[in-house]
Amino acid sequence: MTPVSSTTVQGNSGGGERNASGGATMASSPQQGQGQAQGGGGGGVCPAEQFWSLLDKADRRFARVRDLPLFGRQEPAEYGKAFRIYTQLWRMQQEHRHRLLDAGLRRWQVGEIAARIAHLYYSQYQRASDTALLSEAFVFYHAVLDRAYFLDDHLGASTKHLRFLARFLLVALILSRRAQTVPRLAGQIRSLLDESKKTLQEADYREWKHVVQEITRFLKADSPFMNKRPLRYSYAFDPPPETLPTIPPTVKKRGLLLSDAILCSYYHNEVKFTDLTLDTFRMLQCLEWEPCGSFAQNNGYSAHDESGQNHPNLLKDLRDAALPPNPLKTVLYRPSVPHFLKVLATKCEELPLNTMMLIYLSAAGEVGSSGLGPDTSERVVNSFSQFDISNTRAVTSKEDKEPCLWLGCREGSNCIYPCDMIPFTRRPLFLVIDSNISYAFKSIHGAEKGETAAMLLSPSSRSCAVGFSGDSTRQSGSQFTMFLTAPVQAFCFLIGNNGLDIIDKDYNKAEELLSLSLNEWAMTLVASSSLDPVWVEVLGDPLLRRLLLRFIFCRATLSLFKASNDKAECLPSCVPPLPELVGGESMLSQCCVMRVASFLGAADQFSFAEVTTWPDIDEPTSSGGVDKEL
């Protein structure tokens, strides 16, 4: 069941809800229609008795939904049942508010019903990746916040209030409501925790103190750039798909599109909030379509009011029906390898025809004793032979220590090997590996079981860049992931610019120059006769195409960056290889990088060929704190 109508929640001075003419109505899907018709408290039955009975049943339904796995294309029937019963509860508290208050209904209980409806919408978003569901959750959460339901004094009030604010903050972050709502929520969480220090148990206080620290680190990570442009594919900043250069009709292609994605990131002490790491957060949004105009509305580009008061436009950012559907994304944090492989196997089994799946892994790797010594094919065969029950020879310690990624703490079944991915190459895969042992995944190429895997692999060294050296890597997220999701921001960090001196006008100009460069690389690729068929398919999907072009920009930037000194460990790579015309040091790439570098005043940090023609570039309006005219 997926809600298809808009939820409308409007405030009123009395703090309650009214239907139709003055207040909150919860829209439901067609499957809920019959249940809603029964929700008014039928004849002869005391509304209070029916309400308490329904509330008890709703608690059980909610617990079942909360325990459901967040992957799989077939939506469990429990969602429909939970929405149906909460719809009845919502209507009953509207229609019989005074009688229920006399029977002992408290304001925090009304708030909890609305908050749980919001959580159901968010849980559906996690499965379906539809930002309209996220907006529905936002509206309900905002109504609870505006009416201060959880300020009602009761046992456990502080914990319920903190939990509500934290869940709302997560939804607001993913929706990019960082101009007003996110700072407001973060401030309220800090204030409430300070006020509740004496009432919370010591263990609970320490746990919430840690949550506050996570929020602070998360918001600090890229605050100078937070309202510059959306991470999602936006028609306001990215070219419409129909305007992109296309592969000639004479080139054979299958028309594969991105359908599913698995996003997994784990580093010790990395920036995260709840189970959403900074790197996963960026990649999550990068694989979605921006609701038309919503970023501009919600981040200071219009008079749109995000405060929650008198907000008739809150639902204007529901996804435009004309936009393509977002790929289904499953976010995993510190999964065991068996669980990771279970999710991967399920998604591969359910992957529709003529589609691709993206797998994003960002984690620290362990090189092992074998390192890069054995031949690629030999390492793959050796890895599989360990699990061959007919193999009677002893497994040596050298064979048992192939390079691997740690998806959790370094113990137990938390280490995944490149060979673990090979059985799943029967389906089209697009791998993004961000790790110090990313090179090890090259062993997959040539060993696939049916489909050639496309791979973008990060540099193996994180110490080559000025803006990403030392501890700052974990404070601002991965350099490679940032280049794929926010390339201008990554470029600024690389050249030592933290964004504090860049005004919006200059940042937007840099984005325009980068877009020009990406388009030139795209035209070169589609015209190339040596382009591998797997990249032909990637160029046919707008989201994957954008990742590939940004990878080319990343590789060219790092290849020409003087601090990298052209060291192999400082450069990303891709498999299969791309044409030399878009190589890191090709003349086209040098011109494209120079275009951005010279505008930002950082051309002297790069090694350009003497014959390179300098593009005509406007000077930035902010340079060393002095404004200039464009």
XYZ file of C-alpha atoms in Angstrom, residues 292-618:
327
model
C 10.579 20.683 -9.034
C 11.454 23.958 -7.361
C 11.451 22.620 -3.801
C 15.118 23.334 -3.062
C 14.787 26.966 -4.077
C 11.565 27.332 -2.110
C 12.974 25.820 1.057
C 16.400 27.451 1.110
C 15.830 31.162 0.830
C 15.234 31.600 -2.885
C 11.593 32.635 -2.379
C 9.242 33.887 0.263
C 8.200 30.358 1.111
C 7.720 30.061 4.865
C 9.338 26.991 6.355
C 8.510 27.862 9.940
C 5.337 25.821 9.995
C 3.017 28.735 10.673
C 0.445 29.460 7.970
C 2.143 27.136 5.539
C -0.277 26.386 2.683
C 2.698 25.546 0.408
C 4.188 22.767 2.533
C 3.027 20.115 0.099
C 4.045 21.892 -3.093
C 7.284 19.888 -3.103
C 5.543 16.573 -3.641
C 7.305 14.869 -6.519
C 6.230 15.956 -9.966
C 4.468 13.082 -11.716
C 6.462 13.886 -14.854
C 9.761 13.049 -13.108
C 11.158 9.517 -13.422
C 10.739 7.325 -10.327
C 13.625 7.260 -7.894
C 15.587 3.999 -7.762
C 14.785 1.857 -4.741
C 17.563 2.345 -2.217
C 18.488 0.233 0.787
C 20.804 1.873 3.323
C 22.844 -0.496 5.470
C 24.930 0.566 8.443
C 27.385 -1.912 9.924
C 25.652 -4.980 8.485
C 27.081 -8.421 8.967
C 28.299 -9.832 5.681
C 25.597 -12.557 5.691
C 22.935 -9.850 6.044
C 24.543 -7.737 3.318
C 24.610 -10.719 0.965
C 20.998 -11.548 1.841
C 19.895 -8.034 0.875
C 22.006 -8.144 -2.284
C 20.615 -11.551 -3.290
C 17.023 -10.405 -2.694
C 17.455 -7.245 -4.759
C 19.185 -9.149 -7.576
C 16.375 -11.704 -7.606
C 13.726 -8.967 -7.828
C 15.614 -6.683 -10.227
C 13.347 -5.912 -13.203
C 14.481 -6.698 -16.729
C 16.520 -4.051 -18.560
C 17.640 -2.400 -15.319
C 20.875 -2.023 -13.359
C 21.700 -2.053 -9.665
C 24.193 0.269 -8.001
C 26.248 -0.951 -5.061
C 28.025 1.731 -3.034
C 30.580 0.574 -0.474
C 32.555 3.074 1.574
C 34.696 1.433 4.221
C 38.222 0.873 5.433
C 40.013 -2.069 3.906
C 42.581 -4.557 5.052
C 45.295 -5.356 2.528
C 46.265 -8.719 3.955
C 49.496 -10.580 3.405
C 48.909 -11.256 -0.281
C 48.422 -7.628 -1.287
C 48.757 -7.210 -5.047
C 51.181 -10.096 -5.456
C 49.191 -12.921 -7.084
C 47.778 -12.698 -10.548
C 44.240 -11.350 -10.613
C 42.599 -14.515 -11.943
C 44.631 -16.667 -9.546
C 43.417 -14.629 -6.564
C 39.802 -15.021 -7.633
C 40.133 -18.805 -8.151
C 41.900 -19.177 -4.814
C 39.189 -17.220 -3.049
C 36.453 -19.480 -4.417
C 38.412 -22.670 -3.744
C 38.242 -21.976 -0.018
C 34.501 -22.662 -0.140
C 34.682 -25.710 -2.487
C 33.687 -28.767 -0.410
C 35.454 -31.043 -2.890
C 38.735 -29.241 -2.310
C 40.799 -31.304 0.140
C 44.024 -29.334 0.240
C 44.714 -27.117 3.217
C 44.067 -23.411 2.888
C 47.183 -21.416 3.617
C 47.210 -18.255 5.694
C 48.319 -16.314 2.622
C 45.211 -17.373 0.690
C 43.050 -16.592 3.690
C 44.157 -12.965 3.819
C 42.984 -11.403 0.599
C 42.141 -7.681 0.608
C 38.725 -7.077 2.129
C 36.392 -4.310 3.302
C 35.333 -4.032 6.923
C 31.616 -3.256 7.038
C 31.725 -3.126 10.825
C 34.183 -3.467 13.681
C 37.113 -5.709 12.851
C 35.772 -8.946 14.222
C 33.405 -11.717 13.243
C 31.696 -11.817 9.856
C 32.129 -8.144 9.011
C 34.669 -8.453 6.195
C 33.570 -8.626 2.563
C 35.883 -9.771 -0.236
C 35.746 -8.780 -3.909
C 34.991 -12.391 -4.838
C 31.786 -12.183 -2.766
C 30.332 -9.963 -5.484
C 31.041 -12.286 -8.414
C 27.946 -14.556 -8.110
C 25.755 -11.464 -8.461
C 27.312 -10.376 -11.760
C 24.649 -12.394 -13.516
C 22.741 -9.106 -13.345
C 24.009 -5.683 -14.507
C 25.919 -4.049 -11.625
C 27.374 -0.577 -11.177
C 29.912 -0.648 -8.328
C 31.189 2.433 -6.512
C 33.969 1.406 -4.127
C 35.377 4.099 -1.837
C 38.187 2.478 0.118
C 41.928 2.271 0.509
C 41.771 -1.194 -1.109
C 39.391 -0.289 -3.924
C 41.956 -1.599 -6.438
C 41.264 -5.145 -5.196
C 37.822 -5.037 -6.830
C 39.464 -4.941 -10.248
C 39.745 -8.728 -9.806
C 36.019 -8.935 -10.572
C 36.604 -7.786 -14.162
C 36.859 -10.767 -16.458
C 35.440 -13.122 -13.828
C 31.813 -11.990 -14.181
C 29.136 -14.643 -14.560
C 27.174 -12.998 -17.322
C 27.194 -9.208 -17.183
C 30.225 -6.927 -17.288
C 30.311 -4.912 -14.074
C 30.908 -1.162 -14.311
C 33.183 0.028 -11.514
C 34.256 3.423 -10.177
C 37.133 2.965 -7.747
C 38.483 5.569 -5.350
C 42.152 6.455 -4.817
C 43.842 4.082 -2.389
C 45.554 6.947 -0.545
C 43.719 9.710 1.309
C 46.813 11.773 2.104
C 47.380 13.439 -1.279
C 44.854 16.268 -0.990
C 45.200 19.476 0.973
C 41.581 19.673 2.041
C 41.223 15.980 2.877
C 44.408 15.127 4.716
C 44.673 13.782 8.235
C 41.653 13.752 10.543
C 39.716 16.147 8.294
C 38.843 13.177 6.071
C 36.464 11.819 8.664
C 35.191 15.268 9.604
C 34.069 16.284 6.107
C 33.401 12.880 4.560
C 35.196 11.045 1.798
C 36.856 13.078 -0.941
C 35.879 10.591 -3.641
C 32.223 10.434 -2.581
C 32.104 14.228 -2.360
C 33.412 14.535 -5.915
C 30.651 12.205 -7.098
C 27.868 13.969 -5.197
C 29.009 17.602 -4.777
C 31.942 18.142 -7.175
C 32.328 21.927 -6.820
C 32.342 21.578 -3.043
C 34.958 18.818 -3.302
C 37.068 20.965 -5.626
C 36.934 23.851 -3.141
C 38.040 21.602 -0.281
C 40.837 20.203 -2.455
C 42.338 23.646 -3.127
C 42.049 24.599 0.549
C 38.883 26.717 0.306
C 36.399 25.863 3.059
C 33.584 27.768 1.385
C 33.333 30.598 3.881
C 34.551 33.177 1.335
C 32.442 31.987 -1.589
C 29.243 33.890 -2.237
C 26.296 32.243 -3.947
C 26.888 34.142 -7.198
C 30.423 32.787 -7.523
C 29.419 29.274 -6.520
C 26.660 29.229 -9.115
C 29.113 30.460 -11.746
C 31.519 27.668 -10.839
C 28.621 25.209 -11.186
C 27.884 26.591 -14.654
C 31.508 26.193 -15.706
C 31.580 22.636 -14.391
C 28.346 21.839 -16.240
C 29.955 23.100 -19.439
C 32.941 20.799 -18.850
C 30.764 17.786 -18.039
C 28.812 18.335 -21.232
C 32.023 18.426 -23.291
C 33.169 15.132 -21.759
C 29.730 13.650 -22.449
C 29.813 14.672 -26.112
C 33.284 13.162 -26.458
C 32.136 9.879 -24.932
C 29.022 9.451 -27.055
C 31.044 10.162 -30.205
C 33.795 7.686 -29.307
C 34.018 4.469 -31.291
C 36.070 2.766 -28.550
C 33.559 3.227 -25.713
C 32.926 -0.062 -23.889
C 29.314 -1.316 -24.169
C 28.844 -1.164 -20.400
C 29.542 2.594 -20.425
C 27.145 2.965 -23.362
C 24.427 1.640 -21.032
C 25.541 3.875 -18.165
C 25.290 6.973 -20.369
C 21.656 6.100 -21.057
C 20.625 6.644 -17.427
C 20.727 10.302 -16.248
C 21.657 9.488 -12.632
C 24.458 7.055 -13.530
C 25.611 9.322 -16.351
C 26.058 12.175 -13.885
C 28.133 9.949 -11.576
C 30.360 8.863 -14.473
C 30.980 12.417 -15.716
C 31.761 13.617 -12.201
C 34.183 10.701 -11.864
C 35.974 11.929 -14.993
C 36.176 15.390 -13.430
C 37.530 13.901 -10.202
C 40.164 11.860 -12.023
C 41.254 14.793 -14.186
C 41.437 17.136 -11.193
C 43.533 14.771 -9.102
C 45.749 13.852 -12.079
C 46.641 17.516 -12.616
C 46.782 18.517 -8.949
C 50.397 19.227 -8.005
C 50.070 17.771 -4.491
C 49.096 14.413 -6.005
C 52.325 14.399 -8.006
C 50.662 11.991 -10.444
C 50.986 9.140 -7.920
C 48.879 6.111 -8.837
C 47.611 5.713 -5.274
C 46.250 9.267 -5.377
C 44.140 8.718 -8.489
C 40.765 7.032 -8.936
C 40.250 4.423 -11.607
C 37.419 2.780 -13.480
C 36.789 -0.634 -14.973
C 36.386 -1.142 -17.911
C 38.692 1.702 -18.972
C 37.316 4.818 -20.633
C 38.663 6.235 -23.928
C 41.950 8.139 -23.703
C 40.230 11.260 -25.038
C 38.704 11.755 -21.571
C 41.804 10.601 -19.703
C 43.034 12.539 -16.711
C 45.768 14.387 -18.614
C 44.153 14.680 -22.042
C 43.967 18.151 -23.560
C 40.188 18.165 -23.173
C 40.447 17.314 -19.481
C 43.121 19.952 -18.913
C 40.944 22.637 -20.474
C 37.924 21.525 -18.448
C 39.790 21.561 -15.144
C 41.520 24.825 -15.979
C 38.141 26.423 -16.625
C 37.062 25.844 -13.006
C 40.489 26.272 -11.393
C 41.214 29.615 -12.990
C 37.813 30.996 -12.023
C 38.417 30.021 -8.392
C 41.938 31.451 -8.467
C 43.673 28.106 -8.018
C 45.284 27.501 -11.423
C 48.756 27.636 -9.849
C 47.933 24.490 -7.827
C 47.694 22.409 -11.000
C 50.213 21.248 -13.592
C 48.823 22.210 -16.991
C 50.632 21.636 -20.279
C 52.186 24.772 -21.691
C 50.218 24.419 -24.909
C 46.889 24.382 -23.102
C 44.636 27.211 -24.239
C 43.289 29.124 -21.303
C 39.497 29.334 -21.505
C 37.893 32.745 -21.257
C 36.778 32.962 -17.633
C 35.090 35.677 -15.648
